[in-house]
Tab-separated table of C-alpha atoms in Angstrom:
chain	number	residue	atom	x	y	z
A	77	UNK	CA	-73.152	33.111	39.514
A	78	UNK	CA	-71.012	34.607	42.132
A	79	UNK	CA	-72.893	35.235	45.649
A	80	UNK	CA	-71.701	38.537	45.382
A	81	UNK	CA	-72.672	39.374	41.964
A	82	UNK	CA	-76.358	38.052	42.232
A	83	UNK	CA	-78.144	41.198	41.973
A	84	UNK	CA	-82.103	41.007	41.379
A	85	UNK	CA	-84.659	43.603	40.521
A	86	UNK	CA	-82.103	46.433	40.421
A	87	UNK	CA	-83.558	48.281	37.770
A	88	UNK	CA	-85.259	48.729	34.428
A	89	UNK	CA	-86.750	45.387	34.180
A	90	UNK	CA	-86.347	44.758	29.976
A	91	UNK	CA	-82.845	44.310	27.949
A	92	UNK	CA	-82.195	44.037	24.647
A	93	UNK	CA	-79.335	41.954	23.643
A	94	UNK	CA	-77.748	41.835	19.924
A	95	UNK	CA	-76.070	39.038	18.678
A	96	UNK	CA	-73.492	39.437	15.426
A	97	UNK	CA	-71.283	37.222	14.022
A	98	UNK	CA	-68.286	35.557	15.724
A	99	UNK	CA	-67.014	32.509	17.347
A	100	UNK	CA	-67.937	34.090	21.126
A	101	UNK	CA	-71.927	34.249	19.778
A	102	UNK	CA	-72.937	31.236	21.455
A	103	UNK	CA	-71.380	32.702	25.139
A	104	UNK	CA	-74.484	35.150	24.457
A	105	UNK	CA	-76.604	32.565	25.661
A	106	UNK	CA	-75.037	32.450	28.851
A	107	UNK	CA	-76.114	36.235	29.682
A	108	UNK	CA	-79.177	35.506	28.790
A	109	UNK	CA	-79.556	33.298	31.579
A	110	UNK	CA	-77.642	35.503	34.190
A	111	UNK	CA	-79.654	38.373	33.487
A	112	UNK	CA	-83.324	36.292	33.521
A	113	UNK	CA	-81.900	35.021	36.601
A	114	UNK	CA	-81.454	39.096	37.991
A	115	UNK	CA	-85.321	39.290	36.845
A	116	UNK	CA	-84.525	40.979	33.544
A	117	UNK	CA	-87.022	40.224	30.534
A	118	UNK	CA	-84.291	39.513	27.722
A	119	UNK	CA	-85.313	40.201	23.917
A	120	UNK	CA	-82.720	39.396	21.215
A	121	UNK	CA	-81.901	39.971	17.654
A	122	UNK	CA	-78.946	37.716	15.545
A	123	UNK	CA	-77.797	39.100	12.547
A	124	UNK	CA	-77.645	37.264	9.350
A	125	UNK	CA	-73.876	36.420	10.380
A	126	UNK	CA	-74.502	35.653	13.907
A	127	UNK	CA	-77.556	33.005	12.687
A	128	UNK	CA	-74.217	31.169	11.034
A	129	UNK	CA	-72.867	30.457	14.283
A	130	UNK	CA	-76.136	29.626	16.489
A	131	UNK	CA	-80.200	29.674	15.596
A	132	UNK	CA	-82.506	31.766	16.728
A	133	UNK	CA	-84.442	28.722	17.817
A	134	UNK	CA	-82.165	28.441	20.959
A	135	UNK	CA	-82.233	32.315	22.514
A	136	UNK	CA	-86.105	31.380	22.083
A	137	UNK	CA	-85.645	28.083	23.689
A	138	UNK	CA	-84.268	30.331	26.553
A	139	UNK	CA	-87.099	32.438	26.728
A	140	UNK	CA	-85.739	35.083	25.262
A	141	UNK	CA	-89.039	36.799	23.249
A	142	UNK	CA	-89.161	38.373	21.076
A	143	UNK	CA	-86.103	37.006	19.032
A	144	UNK	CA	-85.597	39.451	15.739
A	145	UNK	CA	-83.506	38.125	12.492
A	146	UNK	CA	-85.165	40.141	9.961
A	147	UNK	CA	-86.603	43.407	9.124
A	148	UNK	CA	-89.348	42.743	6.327
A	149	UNK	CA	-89.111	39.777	5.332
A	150	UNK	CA	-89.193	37.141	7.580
A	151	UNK	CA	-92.694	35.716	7.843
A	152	UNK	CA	-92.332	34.602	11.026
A	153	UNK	CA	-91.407	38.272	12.294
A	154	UNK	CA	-93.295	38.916	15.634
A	155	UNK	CA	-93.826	42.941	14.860
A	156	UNK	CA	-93.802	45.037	11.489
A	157	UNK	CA	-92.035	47.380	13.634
A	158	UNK	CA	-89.190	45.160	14.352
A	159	UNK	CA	-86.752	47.544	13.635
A	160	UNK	CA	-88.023	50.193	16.338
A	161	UNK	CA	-89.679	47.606	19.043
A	162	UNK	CA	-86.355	47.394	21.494
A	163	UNK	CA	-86.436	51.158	21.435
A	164	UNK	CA	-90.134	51.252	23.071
A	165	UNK	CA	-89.831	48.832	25.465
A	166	UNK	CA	-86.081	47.855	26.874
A	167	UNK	CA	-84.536	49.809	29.242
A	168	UNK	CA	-80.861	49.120	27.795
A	169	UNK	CA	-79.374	47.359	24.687
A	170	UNK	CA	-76.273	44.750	25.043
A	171	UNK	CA	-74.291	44.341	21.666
A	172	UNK	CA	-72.391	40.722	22.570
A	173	UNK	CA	-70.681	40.412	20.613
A	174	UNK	CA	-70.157	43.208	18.681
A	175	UNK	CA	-68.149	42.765	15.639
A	176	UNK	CA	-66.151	45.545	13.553
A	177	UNK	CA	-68.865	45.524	10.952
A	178	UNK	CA	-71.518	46.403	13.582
A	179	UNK	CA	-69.330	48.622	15.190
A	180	UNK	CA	-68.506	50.304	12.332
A	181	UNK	CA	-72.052	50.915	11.214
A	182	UNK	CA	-72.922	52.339	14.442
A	183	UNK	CA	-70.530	54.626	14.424
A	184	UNK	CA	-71.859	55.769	10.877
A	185	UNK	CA	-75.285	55.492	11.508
A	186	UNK	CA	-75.676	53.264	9.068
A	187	UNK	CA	-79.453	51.141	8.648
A	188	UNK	CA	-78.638	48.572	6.643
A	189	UNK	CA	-79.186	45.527	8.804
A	190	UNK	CA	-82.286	45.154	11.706
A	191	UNK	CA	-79.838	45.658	14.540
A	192	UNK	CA	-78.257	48.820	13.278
A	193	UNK	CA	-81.468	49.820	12.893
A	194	UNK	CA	-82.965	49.273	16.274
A	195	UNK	CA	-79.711	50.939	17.492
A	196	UNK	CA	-80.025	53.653	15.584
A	197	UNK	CA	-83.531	53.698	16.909
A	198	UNK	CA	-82.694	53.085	20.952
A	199	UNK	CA	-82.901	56.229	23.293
A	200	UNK	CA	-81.938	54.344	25.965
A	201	UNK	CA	-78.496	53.088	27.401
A	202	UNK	CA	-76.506	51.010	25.291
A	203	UNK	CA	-73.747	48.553	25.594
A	204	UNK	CA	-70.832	47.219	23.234
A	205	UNK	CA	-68.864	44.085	24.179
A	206	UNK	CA	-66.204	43.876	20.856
A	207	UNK	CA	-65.112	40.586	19.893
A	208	UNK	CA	-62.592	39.928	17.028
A	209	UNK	CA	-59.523	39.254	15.402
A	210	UNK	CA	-56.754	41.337	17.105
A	211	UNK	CA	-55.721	43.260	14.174
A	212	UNK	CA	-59.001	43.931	13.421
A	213	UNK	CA	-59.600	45.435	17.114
A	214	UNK	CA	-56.293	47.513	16.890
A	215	UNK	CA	-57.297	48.685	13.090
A	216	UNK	CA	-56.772	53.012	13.601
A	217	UNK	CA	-60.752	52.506	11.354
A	218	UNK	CA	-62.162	50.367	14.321
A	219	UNK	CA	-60.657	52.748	17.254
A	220	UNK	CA	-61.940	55.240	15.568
A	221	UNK	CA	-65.493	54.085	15.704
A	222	UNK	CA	-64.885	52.838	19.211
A	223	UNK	CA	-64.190	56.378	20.234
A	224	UNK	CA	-67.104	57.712	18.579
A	225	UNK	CA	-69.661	55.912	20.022
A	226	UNK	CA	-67.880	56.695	23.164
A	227	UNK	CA	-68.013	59.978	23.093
A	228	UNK	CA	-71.970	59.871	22.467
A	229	UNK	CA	-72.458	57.920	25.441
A	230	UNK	CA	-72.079	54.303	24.610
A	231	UNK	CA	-70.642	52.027	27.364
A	232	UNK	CA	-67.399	49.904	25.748
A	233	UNK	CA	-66.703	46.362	27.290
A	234	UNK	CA	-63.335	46.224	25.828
A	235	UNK	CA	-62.441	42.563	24.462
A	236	UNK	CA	-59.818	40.298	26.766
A	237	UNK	CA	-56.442	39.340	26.047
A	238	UNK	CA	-55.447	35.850	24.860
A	239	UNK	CA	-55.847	33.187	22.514
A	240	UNK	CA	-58.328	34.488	19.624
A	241	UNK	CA	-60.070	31.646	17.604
A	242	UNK	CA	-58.050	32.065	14.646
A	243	UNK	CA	-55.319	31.282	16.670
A	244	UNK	CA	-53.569	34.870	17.167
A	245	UNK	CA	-52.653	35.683	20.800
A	246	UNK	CA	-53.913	39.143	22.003
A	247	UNK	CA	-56.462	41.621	22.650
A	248	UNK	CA	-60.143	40.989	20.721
A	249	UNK	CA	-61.865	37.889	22.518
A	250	UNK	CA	-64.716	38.988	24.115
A	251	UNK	CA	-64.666	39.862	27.655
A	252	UNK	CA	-65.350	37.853	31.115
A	253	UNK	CA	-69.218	37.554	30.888
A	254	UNK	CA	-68.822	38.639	34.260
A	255	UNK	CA	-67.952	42.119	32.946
A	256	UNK	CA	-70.601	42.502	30.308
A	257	UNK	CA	-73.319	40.951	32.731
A	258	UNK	CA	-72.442	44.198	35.009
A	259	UNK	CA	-72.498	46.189	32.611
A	260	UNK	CA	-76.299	45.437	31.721
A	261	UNK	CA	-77.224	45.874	34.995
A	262	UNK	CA	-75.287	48.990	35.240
A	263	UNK	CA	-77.383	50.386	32.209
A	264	UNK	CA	-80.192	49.535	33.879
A	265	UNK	CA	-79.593	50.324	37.349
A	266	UNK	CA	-80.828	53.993	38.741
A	267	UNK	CA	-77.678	55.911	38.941
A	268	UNK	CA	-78.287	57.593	41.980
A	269	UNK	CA	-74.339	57.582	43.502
A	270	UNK	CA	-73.314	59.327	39.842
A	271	UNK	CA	-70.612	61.562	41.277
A	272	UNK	CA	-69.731	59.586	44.385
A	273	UNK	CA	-66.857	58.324	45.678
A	274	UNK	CA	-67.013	55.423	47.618
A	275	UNK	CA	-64.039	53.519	49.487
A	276	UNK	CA	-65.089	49.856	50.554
A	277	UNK	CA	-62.587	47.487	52.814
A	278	UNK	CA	-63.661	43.851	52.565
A	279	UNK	CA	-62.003	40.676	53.391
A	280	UNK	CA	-59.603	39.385	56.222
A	281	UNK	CA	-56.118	40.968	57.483
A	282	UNK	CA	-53.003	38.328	57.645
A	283	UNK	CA	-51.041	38.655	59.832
A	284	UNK	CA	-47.403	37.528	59.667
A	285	UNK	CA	-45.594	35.886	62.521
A	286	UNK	CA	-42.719	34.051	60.693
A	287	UNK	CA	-41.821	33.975	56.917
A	288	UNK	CA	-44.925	31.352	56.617
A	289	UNK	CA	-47.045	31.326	59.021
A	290	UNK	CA	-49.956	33.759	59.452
A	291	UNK	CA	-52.936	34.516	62.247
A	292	UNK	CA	-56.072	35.380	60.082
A	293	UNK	CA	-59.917	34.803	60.350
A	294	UNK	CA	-62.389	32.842	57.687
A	295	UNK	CA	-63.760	35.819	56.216
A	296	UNK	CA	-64.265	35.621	52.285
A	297	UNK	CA	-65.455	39.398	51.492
A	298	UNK	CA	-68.158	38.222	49.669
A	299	UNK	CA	-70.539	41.049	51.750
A	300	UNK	CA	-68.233	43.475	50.831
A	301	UNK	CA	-67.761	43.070	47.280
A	302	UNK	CA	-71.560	43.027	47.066
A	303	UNK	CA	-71.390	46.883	48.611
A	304	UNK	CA	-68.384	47.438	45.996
A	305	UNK	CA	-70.493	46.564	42.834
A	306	UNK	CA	-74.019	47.923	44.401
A	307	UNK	CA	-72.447	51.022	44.542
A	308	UNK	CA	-70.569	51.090	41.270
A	309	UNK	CA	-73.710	49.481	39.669
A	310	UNK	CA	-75.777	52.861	41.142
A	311	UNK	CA	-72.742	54.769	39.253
A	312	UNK	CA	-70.338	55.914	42.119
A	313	UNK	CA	-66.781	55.633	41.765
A	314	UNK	CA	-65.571	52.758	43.668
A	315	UNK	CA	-62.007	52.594	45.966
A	316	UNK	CA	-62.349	48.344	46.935
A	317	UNK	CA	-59.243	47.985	49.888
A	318	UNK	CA	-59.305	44.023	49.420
A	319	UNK	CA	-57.444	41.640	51.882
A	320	UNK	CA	-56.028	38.289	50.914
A	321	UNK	CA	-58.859	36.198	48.771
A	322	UNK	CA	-60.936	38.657	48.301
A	323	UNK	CA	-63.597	37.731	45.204
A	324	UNK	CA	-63.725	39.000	41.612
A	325	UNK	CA	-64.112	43.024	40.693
A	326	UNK	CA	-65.122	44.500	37.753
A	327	UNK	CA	-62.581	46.608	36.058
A	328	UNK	CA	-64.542	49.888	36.574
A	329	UNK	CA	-63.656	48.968	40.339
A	330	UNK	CA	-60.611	50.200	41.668
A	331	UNK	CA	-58.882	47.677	43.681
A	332	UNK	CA	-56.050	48.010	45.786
A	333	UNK	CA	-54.862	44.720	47.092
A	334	UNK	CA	-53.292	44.535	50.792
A	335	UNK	CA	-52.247	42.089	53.248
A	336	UNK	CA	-51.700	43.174	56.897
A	337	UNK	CA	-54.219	45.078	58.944
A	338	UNK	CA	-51.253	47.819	59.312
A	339	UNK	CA	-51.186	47.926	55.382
A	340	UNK	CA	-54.708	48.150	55.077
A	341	UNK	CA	-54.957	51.220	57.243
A	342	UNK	CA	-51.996	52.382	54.662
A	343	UNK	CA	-54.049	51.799	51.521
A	344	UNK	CA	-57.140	52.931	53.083
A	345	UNK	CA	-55.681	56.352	54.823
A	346	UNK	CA	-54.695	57.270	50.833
A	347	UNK	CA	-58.227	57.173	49.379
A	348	UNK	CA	-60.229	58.565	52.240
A	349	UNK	CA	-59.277	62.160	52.182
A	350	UNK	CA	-60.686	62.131	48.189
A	351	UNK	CA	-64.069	59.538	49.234
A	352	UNK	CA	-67.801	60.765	50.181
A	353	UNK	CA	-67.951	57.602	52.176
A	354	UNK	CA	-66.246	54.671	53.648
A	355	UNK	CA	-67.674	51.185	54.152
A	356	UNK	CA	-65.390	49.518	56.269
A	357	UNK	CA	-66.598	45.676	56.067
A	358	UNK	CA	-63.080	44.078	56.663
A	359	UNK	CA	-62.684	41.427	59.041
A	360	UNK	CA	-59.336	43.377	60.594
A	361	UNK	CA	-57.375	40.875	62.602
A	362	UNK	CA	-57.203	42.982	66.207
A	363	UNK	CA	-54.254	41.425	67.253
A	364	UNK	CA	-50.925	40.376	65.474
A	365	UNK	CA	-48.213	38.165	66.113
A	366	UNK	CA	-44.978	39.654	67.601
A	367	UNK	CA	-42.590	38.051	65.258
A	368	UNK	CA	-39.755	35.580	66.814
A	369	UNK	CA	-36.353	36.741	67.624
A	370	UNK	CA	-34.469	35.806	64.479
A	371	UNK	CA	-36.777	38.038	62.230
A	372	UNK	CA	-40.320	37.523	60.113
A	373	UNK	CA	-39.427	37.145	57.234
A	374	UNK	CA	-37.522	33.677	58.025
A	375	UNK	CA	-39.256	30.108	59.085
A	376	UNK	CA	-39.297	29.430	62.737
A	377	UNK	CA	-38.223	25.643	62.413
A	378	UNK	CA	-39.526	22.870	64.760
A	379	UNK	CA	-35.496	22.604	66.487
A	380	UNK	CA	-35.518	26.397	67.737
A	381	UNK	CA	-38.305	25.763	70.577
A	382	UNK	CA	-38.219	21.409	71.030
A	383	UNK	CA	-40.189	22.626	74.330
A	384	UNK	CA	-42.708	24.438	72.878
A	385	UNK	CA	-43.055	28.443	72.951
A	386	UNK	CA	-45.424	31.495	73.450
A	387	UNK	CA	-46.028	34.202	70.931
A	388	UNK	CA	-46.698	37.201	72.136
A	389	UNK	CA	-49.745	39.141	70.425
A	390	UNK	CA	-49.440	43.107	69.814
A	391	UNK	CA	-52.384	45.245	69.472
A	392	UNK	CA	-53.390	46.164	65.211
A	393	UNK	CA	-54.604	49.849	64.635
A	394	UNK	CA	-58.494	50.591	64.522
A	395	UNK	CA	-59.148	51.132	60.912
A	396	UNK	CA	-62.492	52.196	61.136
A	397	UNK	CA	-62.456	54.134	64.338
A	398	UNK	CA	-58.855	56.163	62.911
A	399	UNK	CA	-60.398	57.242	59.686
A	400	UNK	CA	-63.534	58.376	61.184
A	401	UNK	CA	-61.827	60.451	63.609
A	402	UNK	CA	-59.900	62.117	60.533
A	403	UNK	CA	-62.642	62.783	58.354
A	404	UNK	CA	-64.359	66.180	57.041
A	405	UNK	CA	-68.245	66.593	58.192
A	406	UNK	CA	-69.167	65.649	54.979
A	407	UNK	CA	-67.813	62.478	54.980
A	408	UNK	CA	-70.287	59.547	55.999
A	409	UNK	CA	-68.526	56.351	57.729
A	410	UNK	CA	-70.221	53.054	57.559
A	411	UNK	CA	-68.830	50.058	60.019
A	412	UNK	CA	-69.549	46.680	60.534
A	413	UNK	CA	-69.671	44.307	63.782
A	414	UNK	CA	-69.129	40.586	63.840
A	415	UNK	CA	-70.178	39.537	67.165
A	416	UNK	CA	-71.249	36.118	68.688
A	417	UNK	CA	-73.551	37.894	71.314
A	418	UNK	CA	-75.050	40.808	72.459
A	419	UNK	CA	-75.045	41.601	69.305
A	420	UNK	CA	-77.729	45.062	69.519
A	421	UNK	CA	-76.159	46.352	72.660
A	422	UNK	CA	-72.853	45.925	70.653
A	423	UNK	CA	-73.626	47.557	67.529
A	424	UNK	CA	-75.191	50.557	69.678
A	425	UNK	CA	-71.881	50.462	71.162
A	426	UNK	CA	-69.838	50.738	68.601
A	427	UNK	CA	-71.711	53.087	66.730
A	428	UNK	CA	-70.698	55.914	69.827
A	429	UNK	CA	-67.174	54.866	70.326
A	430	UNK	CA	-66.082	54.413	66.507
A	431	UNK	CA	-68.422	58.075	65.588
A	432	UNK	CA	-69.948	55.998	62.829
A	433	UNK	CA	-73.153	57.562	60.793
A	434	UNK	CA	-74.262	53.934	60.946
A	435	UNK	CA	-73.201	50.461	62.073
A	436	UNK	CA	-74.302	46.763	60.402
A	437	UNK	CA	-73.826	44.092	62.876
A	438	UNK	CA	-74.278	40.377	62.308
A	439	UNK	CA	-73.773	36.997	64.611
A	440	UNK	CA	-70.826	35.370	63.360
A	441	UNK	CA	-72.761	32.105	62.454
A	442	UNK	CA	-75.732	34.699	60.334
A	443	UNK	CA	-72.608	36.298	58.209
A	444	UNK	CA	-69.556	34.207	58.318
A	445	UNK	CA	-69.356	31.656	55.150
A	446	UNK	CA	-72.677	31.977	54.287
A	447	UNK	CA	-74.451	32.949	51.334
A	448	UNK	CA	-77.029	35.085	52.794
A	449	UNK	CA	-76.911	37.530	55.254
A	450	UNK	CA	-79.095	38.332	58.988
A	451	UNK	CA	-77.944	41.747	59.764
A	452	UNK	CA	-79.180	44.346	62.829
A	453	UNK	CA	-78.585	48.374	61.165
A	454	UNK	CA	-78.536	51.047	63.202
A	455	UNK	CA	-77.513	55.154	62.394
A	456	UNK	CA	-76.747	57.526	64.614
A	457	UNK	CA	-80.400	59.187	64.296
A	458	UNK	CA	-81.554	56.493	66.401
A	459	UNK	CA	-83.082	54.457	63.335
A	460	UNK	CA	-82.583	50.309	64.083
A	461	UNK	CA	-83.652	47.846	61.696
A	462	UNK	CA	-83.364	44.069	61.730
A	463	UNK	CA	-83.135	42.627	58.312
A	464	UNK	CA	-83.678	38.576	58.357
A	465	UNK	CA	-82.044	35.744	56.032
A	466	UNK	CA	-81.912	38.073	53.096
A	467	UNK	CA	-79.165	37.338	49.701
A	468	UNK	CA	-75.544	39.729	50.996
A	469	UNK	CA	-76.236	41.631	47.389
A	470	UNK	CA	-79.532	42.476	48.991
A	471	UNK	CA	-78.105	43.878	52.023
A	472	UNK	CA	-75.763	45.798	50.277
A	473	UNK	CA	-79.044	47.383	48.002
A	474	UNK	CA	-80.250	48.258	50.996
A	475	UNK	CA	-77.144	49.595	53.009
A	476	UNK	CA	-76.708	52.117	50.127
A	477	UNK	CA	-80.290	53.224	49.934
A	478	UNK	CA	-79.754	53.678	53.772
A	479	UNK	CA	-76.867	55.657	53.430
A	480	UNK	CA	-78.533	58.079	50.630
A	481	UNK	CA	-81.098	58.821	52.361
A	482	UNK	CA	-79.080	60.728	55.249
């Protein structure tokens, strides 16, 4: 699992995954796994199709429990209620995948398998992840009954684009697990930032001196796509400003992808007017390289300076301390400091001179690279925390539930 995706303990703490028939059934075991590992109890049921393609005996084998197959008459069945159980006890229920039969039923309200049942039966937040032949996705009759269960509330994990099993290329295999693993957690997240906008900037600035060569720093965003999904997880709208190798976003994430520090501030000046709140975790290069006389965009070659050569470095705008300048009173600005000492004094600092509502500062060798994350917080009501060797997705939990409570 991505560092930055590891989420645990975020919410509800039972899901209900169903399992129908296609090729992409056995990937359900997979998220099964991912969301055990987030500290989600995982039940599951396989319907007669999807037991054609992989056994019960191996979501078990998992620890998934209870595992349903059939309604009535399955000897075996753990609960004479099987068909209203998930309803009573899970938090959210995962369709993955979901095929056009399924989907179709839903949409009807049809009960004439256990899982259309239980659906029919769930109260809670549910989640489709489609996965089938192209023309069956595109069918007007399956869009149809896509939109429908849309438009009562049903979360859609639209299928990928590609190479299907039959061998047709386009959209109906099932998503990047990545996506529908969110999207549980999303269900069962507390959607607290509903109605927030958020704008995030994560990763490193590059900044050009010649046509190839760059001055940059080892950043990897990691800590700031973990604020990105947090928030969108907690239901805010999400604005992710990602330098160069940024990780992975969901799609509900907008991302706007930049290079330079100068561009940054670009991208980043164009969302903030519209955003509650800014998170500015970018690792903004402070300096730049003054390009060399015969332009940037060309390589400086070996023969133009057999002597060697200086480059001259030119200051890079303030991101952070710009936009908070420009900002309604409404607005809340988070920053954060990499330093490699004095690190309170510096965040205290910095929290004045940049008018930040609150400032995360780390020691470069406690943030940098790592997978976890030794952070000192402070706002500007005078409130200083030191949070110790705890997971970056952990941070960013916190950070948010920090921020709402201002």
């Amino acid at each position: 699992m991505d560092a930055h995706l590891a989420f645990r303990g975020v919410g509800g703490p039972h899901l209900h995954l169903g399992v129908c028939g296609s090729v992409a059934a056995y990937r359900a075991l997979d998220l099964v796994r991912q969301w055990q590992d987030a500290g989600v109890s995982v039940s599951a049921t396989l319907t007669p199709s999807a037991q054609k393609f992989v056994t019960p005996l191996t979501f078990a084998a998992l620890g998934a429990a209870p595992v349903y197959t059939a309604p009535f008459d399955d000897p075996q069945a753990p609960s004479p209620f099987a068909h209203l159980e998930p309803g009573q006890v899970a938090q959210a229920l995962v369709i993955a995948p979901a095929s056009a039969a399924t989907i179709a039923r839903l949409a009807q309200g049809q009960a004439d398998e256990l899982l259309a049942c239980q659906a029919l039966a769930f109260r809670g937040k549910a989640v489709i992840a489609p996965a089938m032949n192209p023309a069956m996705w595109s069918h007007p009759a399956t869009q149809a009954n896509i939109a429908t269960l849309r438009e009562r509330g049903c979360a859609v994990v639209e299928p990928g684009c590609g190479r299907t099993a039959c061998g047709e290329e386009g959209q109906g295999r099932l998503a990047d697990l990545r996506e529908i693993y969110l999207a549980g957690l999303r269900a069962l997240a507390p959607q607290d930032m509903e109605g927030i906008r958020v704008m995030v900037t994560l990763g490193p600035t590059r900044e050009h001196w010649d046509g190839l060569r760059f001055w940059t720093n080892p950043s990897t965003g990691t800590m700031g796509a973990a604020v990105a999904v947090a928030a969108w997880l907690r239901g805010a709208r999400v604005e992710a400003v990602c330098g160069p190798g940024t990780p992975w976003l969901p799609a509900g994430i907008a991302r706007h992808n930049v290079g330079s520090a100068r561009h940054m501030l670009e991208a980043a000046a164009s969302v903030w007017p519209q955003c509650d709140a800014g998170v500015f975790t970018a690792a903004v290069a402070d300096f730049s390289p003054v390009p060399p006389a015969q332009g940037g965009d060309k390589k400086f070659k070996k023969s133009d300076a057999p002597d060697g050569f200086d480059v001259h470095f030119a200051p890079n705008p303030d991101i952070l301390k710009t936009l908070a300048a420009d900002r309604r009173p409404e607005q809340k600005v988070v920053g954060f400091a990499a330093e490699s000492q004095n690190l309170e004094d510096s965040v205290r600092g910095k929290l004045v001179s940049k008018k930040a509502d609150m400032i995360v500062g780390n020691l470069l060798q406690d943030g940098f690279g790592t997978a976890d994350n030794t952070v000192f917080v402070a706002d500007a009501s005078g409130r200083e925390e030191r949070w110790a060797h705890l997971s970056k997705t952990d941070v960013a939990w916190r950070l948010l539930s920090w921020l709402l409570s201002r």
